[in-house]
């Protein structure tokens, strides 16, 4: 049985491919979601992908993930740097959390250097573009096998 894994993307990530491609790459979110589903399947994971621009909706999805998914991969977008509500919801979640950013947030403006999500994430991958999601899925597959 494939292990259920949730991939969440936050605000403005629906614009991928059109939004600052020099920073975030040429792939659309639909491209990335499809890759996550395919990569996940090869790794024995049943991947569900969701995106929202709304902080409250993301908080609700994080709450609902408890008991429904075995791991969460999240690119919280700008809410990484602002959302105590998302941080609190993630603290409630008992499964491994992997944080992904397409860009290297540490090479960018100072306000992107801190993430409320990193405080509760098992690991953080940034600066590797869409490859970051693949690496996060690989890490999740290992963690769920009891490694790492
Ligand atoms: C981002 C980095 C954030 O600072 C930014 O607000 C985003 C995308 C990334 O994937 O690089 O929306 O999370």
PDB file of C-alpha atoms and ligand atoms in Angstrom:
ATOM      1  CA  UNK A   1       0.000   0.000   0.000  1.00  0.00           C
ATOM      2  CA  UNK A   2       1.318   3.420  -0.976  1.00  0.00           C
ATOM      3  CA  UNK A   3       1.770   5.822   1.947  1.00  0.00           C
ATOM      4  CA  UNK A   4      -0.357   8.998   1.720  1.00  0.00           C
ATOM      5  CA  UNK A   5       1.651  12.232   1.531  1.00  0.00           C
ATOM      6  CA  UNK A   6       0.279  15.763   1.255  1.00  0.00           C
ATOM      7  CA  UNK A   7       2.104  18.435  -0.770  1.00  0.00           C
ATOM      8  CA  UNK A   8       0.891  21.942   0.061  1.00  0.00           C
ATOM      9  CA  UNK A   9       1.796  25.129  -1.784  1.00  0.00           C
ATOM     10  CA  UNK A  10       0.979  28.548  -0.420  1.00  0.00           C
ATOM     11  CA  UNK A  11       0.193  31.987  -1.816  1.00  0.00           C
ATOM     12  CA  UNK A  12       1.197  33.052  -5.320  1.00  0.00           C
ATOM     13  CA  UNK A  13       2.610  29.636  -6.166  1.00  0.00           C
ATOM     14  CA  UNK A  14      -0.383  29.208  -8.503  1.00  0.00           C
ATOM     15  CA  UNK A  15       1.469  31.777 -10.665  1.00  0.00           C
ATOM     16  CA  UNK A  16       4.569  29.618 -11.141  1.00  0.00           C
ATOM     17  CA  UNK A  17       5.942  29.778 -14.676  1.00  0.00           C
ATOM     18  CA  UNK A  18       4.592  33.324 -15.072  1.00  0.00           C
ATOM     19  CA  UNK A  19       5.833  34.891 -11.829  1.00  0.00           C
ATOM     20  CA  UNK A  20       9.493  35.985 -11.799  1.00  0.00           C
ATOM     21  CA  UNK A  21      10.714  32.924 -13.766  1.00  0.00           C
ATOM     22  CA  UNK A  22      14.318  34.033 -13.189  1.00  0.00           C
ATOM     23  CA  UNK A  23      13.759  33.331  -9.480  1.00  0.00           C
ATOM     24  CA  UNK A  24      11.103  30.610  -9.431  1.00  0.00           C
ATOM     25  CA  UNK A  25      11.688  28.784 -12.729  1.00  0.00           C
ATOM     26  CA  UNK A  26       9.709  28.081 -15.885  1.00  0.00           C
ATOM     27  CA  UNK A  27       7.580  25.192 -14.654  1.00  0.00           C
ATOM     28  CA  UNK A  28       3.925  25.766 -13.799  1.00  0.00           C
ATOM     29  CA  UNK A  29       2.438  24.500 -10.551  1.00  0.00           C
ATOM     30  CA  UNK A  30       0.517  21.903 -12.577  1.00  0.00           C
ATOM     31  CA  UNK A  31       3.881  20.659 -13.957  1.00  0.00           C
ATOM     32  CA  UNK A  32       5.350  20.438 -10.456  1.00  0.00           C
ATOM     33  CA  UNK A  33       2.252  18.735  -9.039  1.00  0.00           C
ATOM     34  CA  UNK A  34       2.358  16.110 -11.809  1.00  0.00           C
ATOM     35  CA  UNK A  35       6.055  15.502 -11.163  1.00  0.00           C
ATOM     36  CA  UNK A  36       5.369  15.113  -7.441  1.00  0.00           C
ATOM     37  CA  UNK A  37       2.654  12.551  -8.160  1.00  0.00           C
ATOM     38  CA  UNK A  38       4.962  10.634 -10.555  1.00  0.00           C
ATOM     39  CA  UNK A  39       8.049  10.819  -8.321  1.00  0.00           C
ATOM     40  CA  UNK A  40       5.951   9.873  -5.321  1.00  0.00           C
ATOM     41  CA  UNK A  41       4.466   6.878  -7.101  1.00  0.00           C
ATOM     42  CA  UNK A  42       7.954   5.565  -7.942  1.00  0.00           C
ATOM     43  CA  UNK A  43       8.862   5.935  -4.257  1.00  0.00           C
ATOM     44  CA  UNK A  44       5.750   4.127  -3.019  1.00  0.00           C
ATOM     45  CA  UNK A  45       3.935   7.321  -2.002  1.00  0.00           C
ATOM     46  CA  UNK A  46       0.379   8.331  -2.838  1.00  0.00           C
ATOM     47  CA  UNK A  47       0.789  12.101  -3.302  1.00  0.00           C
ATOM     48  CA  UNK A  48      -2.035  14.639  -3.018  1.00  0.00           C
ATOM     49  CA  UNK A  49      -1.219  18.212  -4.087  1.00  0.00           C
ATOM     50  CA  UNK A  50      -3.079  21.338  -3.009  1.00  0.00           C
ATOM     51  CA  UNK A  51      -2.468  25.079  -3.332  1.00  0.00           C
ATOM     52  CA  UNK A  52      -4.177  28.020  -1.683  1.00  0.00           C
ATOM     53  CA  UNK A  53      -3.646  31.750  -1.454  1.00  0.00           C
ATOM     54  CA  UNK A  54      -5.582  31.796   1.822  1.00  0.00           C
ATOM     55  CA  UNK A  55      -3.843  31.436   5.177  1.00  0.00           C
ATOM     56  CA  UNK A  56      -7.007  30.104   6.854  1.00  0.00           C
ATOM     57  CA  UNK A  57      -7.547  27.472   4.184  1.00  0.00           C
ATOM     58  CA  UNK A  58      -3.953  26.274   4.522  1.00  0.00           C
ATOM     59  CA  UNK A  59      -4.341  26.123   8.329  1.00  0.00           C
ATOM     60  CA  UNK A  60      -7.491  24.006   7.920  1.00  0.00           C
ATOM     61  CA  UNK A  61      -5.758  21.652   5.480  1.00  0.00           C
ATOM     62  CA  UNK A  62      -2.833  21.270   7.911  1.00  0.00           C
ATOM     63  CA  UNK A  63      -5.261  20.467  10.757  1.00  0.00           C
ATOM     64  CA  UNK A  64      -7.106  17.963   8.581  1.00  0.00           C
ATOM     65  CA  UNK A  65      -3.847  16.284   7.574  1.00  0.00           C
ATOM     66  CA  UNK A  66      -3.528  14.810  11.082  1.00  0.00           C
ATOM     67  CA  UNK A  67      -4.598  11.170  10.827  1.00  0.00           C
ATOM     68  CA  UNK A  68      -5.071  11.386   7.057  1.00  0.00           C
ATOM     69  CA  UNK A  69      -1.479  11.666   5.775  1.00  0.00           C
ATOM     70  CA  UNK A  70       1.825  10.114   6.818  1.00  0.00           C
ATOM     71  CA  UNK A  71       3.919  13.185   5.928  1.00  0.00           C
ATOM     72  CA  UNK A  72       3.581  16.789   4.804  1.00  0.00           C
ATOM     73  CA  UNK A  73       5.721  18.613   2.258  1.00  0.00           C
ATOM     74  CA  UNK A  74       5.000  22.320   2.299  1.00  0.00           C
ATOM     75  CA  UNK A  75       6.129  25.387   0.410  1.00  0.00           C
ATOM     76  CA  UNK A  76       4.350  28.016   2.495  1.00  0.00           C
ATOM     77  CA  UNK A  77       5.401  30.889   0.200  1.00  0.00           C
ATOM     78  CA  UNK A  78       5.343  34.267   1.950  1.00  0.00           C
ATOM     79  CA  UNK A  79       3.423  32.824   4.928  1.00  0.00           C
ATOM     80  CA  UNK A  80       6.694  31.110   5.920  1.00  0.00           C
ATOM     81  CA  UNK A  81       7.895  34.484   7.115  1.00  0.00           C
ATOM     82  CA  UNK A  82       4.700  35.760   8.735  1.00  0.00           C
ATOM     83  CA  UNK A  83       2.294  33.059   9.852  1.00  0.00           C
ATOM     84  CA  UNK A  84       2.131  32.165  13.536  1.00  0.00           C
ATOM     85  CA  UNK A  85      -1.235  30.524  12.740  1.00  0.00           C
ATOM     86  CA  UNK A  86       0.399  28.140  10.291  1.00  0.00           C
ATOM     87  CA  UNK A  87       3.229  27.492  12.750  1.00  0.00           C
ATOM     88  CA  UNK A  88       0.698  26.578  15.460  1.00  0.00           C
ATOM     89  CA  UNK A  89      -1.245  24.263  13.126  1.00  0.00           C
ATOM     90  CA  UNK A  90       2.010  22.534  12.119  1.00  0.00           C
ATOM     91  CA  UNK A  91       2.864  21.973  15.798  1.00  0.00           C
ATOM     92  CA  UNK A  92      -0.385  19.994  16.083  1.00  0.00           C
ATOM     93  CA  UNK A  93       0.650  17.699  13.229  1.00  0.00           C
ATOM     94  CA  UNK A  94       2.447  14.565  14.420  1.00  0.00           C
ATOM     95  CA  UNK A  95       3.866  13.464  11.063  1.00  0.00           C
ATOM     96  CA  UNK A  96       7.195  14.546   9.483  1.00  0.00           C
ATOM     97  CA  UNK A  97       7.119  18.001   7.872  1.00  0.00           C
ATOM     98  CA  UNK A  98       9.506  18.921   5.074  1.00  0.00           C
ATOM     99  CA  UNK A  99       9.727  22.588   4.060  1.00  0.00           C
ATOM    100  CA  UNK A 100      10.596  23.435   0.450  1.00  0.00           C
ATOM    101  CA  UNK A 101      11.427  26.747  -1.185  1.00  0.00           C
ATOM    102  CA  UNK A 102      12.214  27.025  -4.875  1.00  0.00           C
ATOM    103  CA  UNK A 103      14.554  29.952  -4.305  1.00  0.00           C
ATOM    104  CA  UNK A 104      17.409  30.236  -1.820  1.00  0.00           C
ATOM    105  CA  UNK A 105      15.631  32.435   0.731  1.00  0.00           C
ATOM    106  CA  UNK A 106      18.932  33.102   2.542  1.00  0.00           C
ATOM    107  CA  UNK A 107      20.393  34.864  -0.500  1.00  0.00           C
ATOM    108  CA  UNK A 108      17.384  37.158  -0.774  1.00  0.00           C
ATOM    109  CA  UNK A 109      15.867  40.039   1.228  1.00  0.00           C
ATOM    110  CA  UNK A 110      16.377  39.898   5.015  1.00  0.00           C
ATOM    111  CA  UNK A 111      12.621  39.461   5.610  1.00  0.00           C
ATOM    112  CA  UNK A 112      12.818  36.044   3.882  1.00  0.00           C
ATOM    113  CA  UNK A 113      15.619  34.718   6.090  1.00  0.00           C
ATOM    114  CA  UNK A 114      13.344  33.704   8.970  1.00  0.00           C
ATOM    115  CA  UNK A 115      10.665  31.023   8.617  1.00  0.00           C
ATOM    116  CA  UNK A 116       8.084  30.115  11.275  1.00  0.00           C
ATOM    117  CA  UNK A 117       7.731  26.801   9.451  1.00  0.00           C
ATOM    118  CA  UNK A 118      11.415  25.899   9.797  1.00  0.00           C
ATOM    119  CA  UNK A 119      10.941  25.862  13.586  1.00  0.00           C
ATOM    120  CA  UNK A 120       8.712  22.802  13.232  1.00  0.00           C
ATOM    121  CA  UNK A 121      10.065  21.202  10.047  1.00  0.00           C
ATOM    122  CA  UNK A 122      12.128  18.027  10.130  1.00  0.00           C
ATOM    123  CA  UNK A 123      14.158  19.451   7.258  1.00  0.00           C
ATOM    124  CA  UNK A 124      14.313  22.406   4.886  1.00  0.00           C
ATOM    125  CA  UNK A 125      15.313  22.394   1.218  1.00  0.00           C
ATOM    126  CA  UNK A 126      15.766  25.689  -0.595  1.00  0.00           C
ATOM    127  CA  UNK A 127      17.383  27.047  -3.714  1.00  0.00           C
ATOM    128  CA  UNK A 128      17.113  23.945  -5.884  1.00  0.00           C
ATOM    129  CA  UNK A 129      13.932  24.828  -7.781  1.00  0.00           C
ATOM    130  CA  UNK A 130      11.448  22.036  -8.507  1.00  0.00           C
ATOM    131  CA  UNK A 131      14.167  19.487  -7.691  1.00  0.00           C
ATOM    132  CA  UNK A 132      13.561  20.430  -4.042  1.00  0.00           C
ATOM    133  CA  UNK A 133      10.167  18.695  -4.093  1.00  0.00           C
ATOM    134  CA  UNK A 134      11.747  15.539  -5.514  1.00  0.00           C
ATOM    135  CA  UNK A 135      14.411  15.584  -2.801  1.00  0.00           C
ATOM    136  CA  UNK A 136      11.750  16.141  -0.134  1.00  0.00           C
ATOM    137  CA  UNK A 137       9.733  13.182  -1.437  1.00  0.00           C
ATOM    138  CA  UNK A 138      12.870  11.010  -1.384  1.00  0.00           C
ATOM    139  CA  UNK A 139      13.538  12.097   2.202  1.00  0.00           C
ATOM    140  CA  UNK A 140       9.918  11.346   3.178  1.00  0.00           C
ATOM    141  CA  UNK A 141      10.101   7.870   1.618  1.00  0.00           C
ATOM    142  CA  UNK A 142      13.264   7.168   3.640  1.00  0.00           C
ATOM    143  CA  UNK A 143      11.762   8.545   6.850  1.00  0.00           C
ATOM    144  CA  UNK A 144       8.646   6.423   6.450  1.00  0.00           C
ATOM    145  CA  UNK A 145      10.848   3.352   6.011  1.00  0.00           C
ATOM    146  CA  UNK A 146      12.362   4.211   9.390  1.00  0.00           C
ATOM    147  CA  UNK A 147      15.599   5.639   7.996  1.00  0.00           C
ATOM    148  CA  UNK A 148      16.840   9.141   8.762  1.00  0.00           C
TER     149      UNK A 148
HETATM  150  C1  LIG B   1       9.184  30.902  -1.801  1.00  0.00           C
HETATM  151  C2  LIG B   1      10.040  31.972  -1.111  1.00  0.00           C
HETATM  152  C3  LIG B   1       9.169  32.964  -0.370  1.00  0.00           C
HETATM  153  O1  LIG B   1       9.977  33.966   0.269  1.00  0.00           O
HETATM  154  C4  LIG B   1       8.230  33.657  -1.337  1.00  0.00           C
HETATM  155  O2  LIG B   1       7.370  34.537  -0.639  1.00  0.00           O
HETATM  156  C5  LIG B   1       7.456  32.707  -2.175  1.00  0.00           C
HETATM  157  C6  LIG B   1       8.133  31.518  -2.703  1.00  0.00           C
HETATM  158  C7  LIG B   1      10.045  29.977  -2.680  1.00  0.00           C
HETATM  159  O3  LIG B   1       9.526  28.925  -3.070  1.00  0.00           O
HETATM  160  O4  LIG B   1      11.195  30.300  -3.010  1.00  0.00           O
HETATM  161  O5  LIG B   1       6.303  32.934  -2.494  1.00  0.00           O
HETATM  162  O6  LIG B   1       8.563  30.113  -0.806  1.00  0.00           O
END
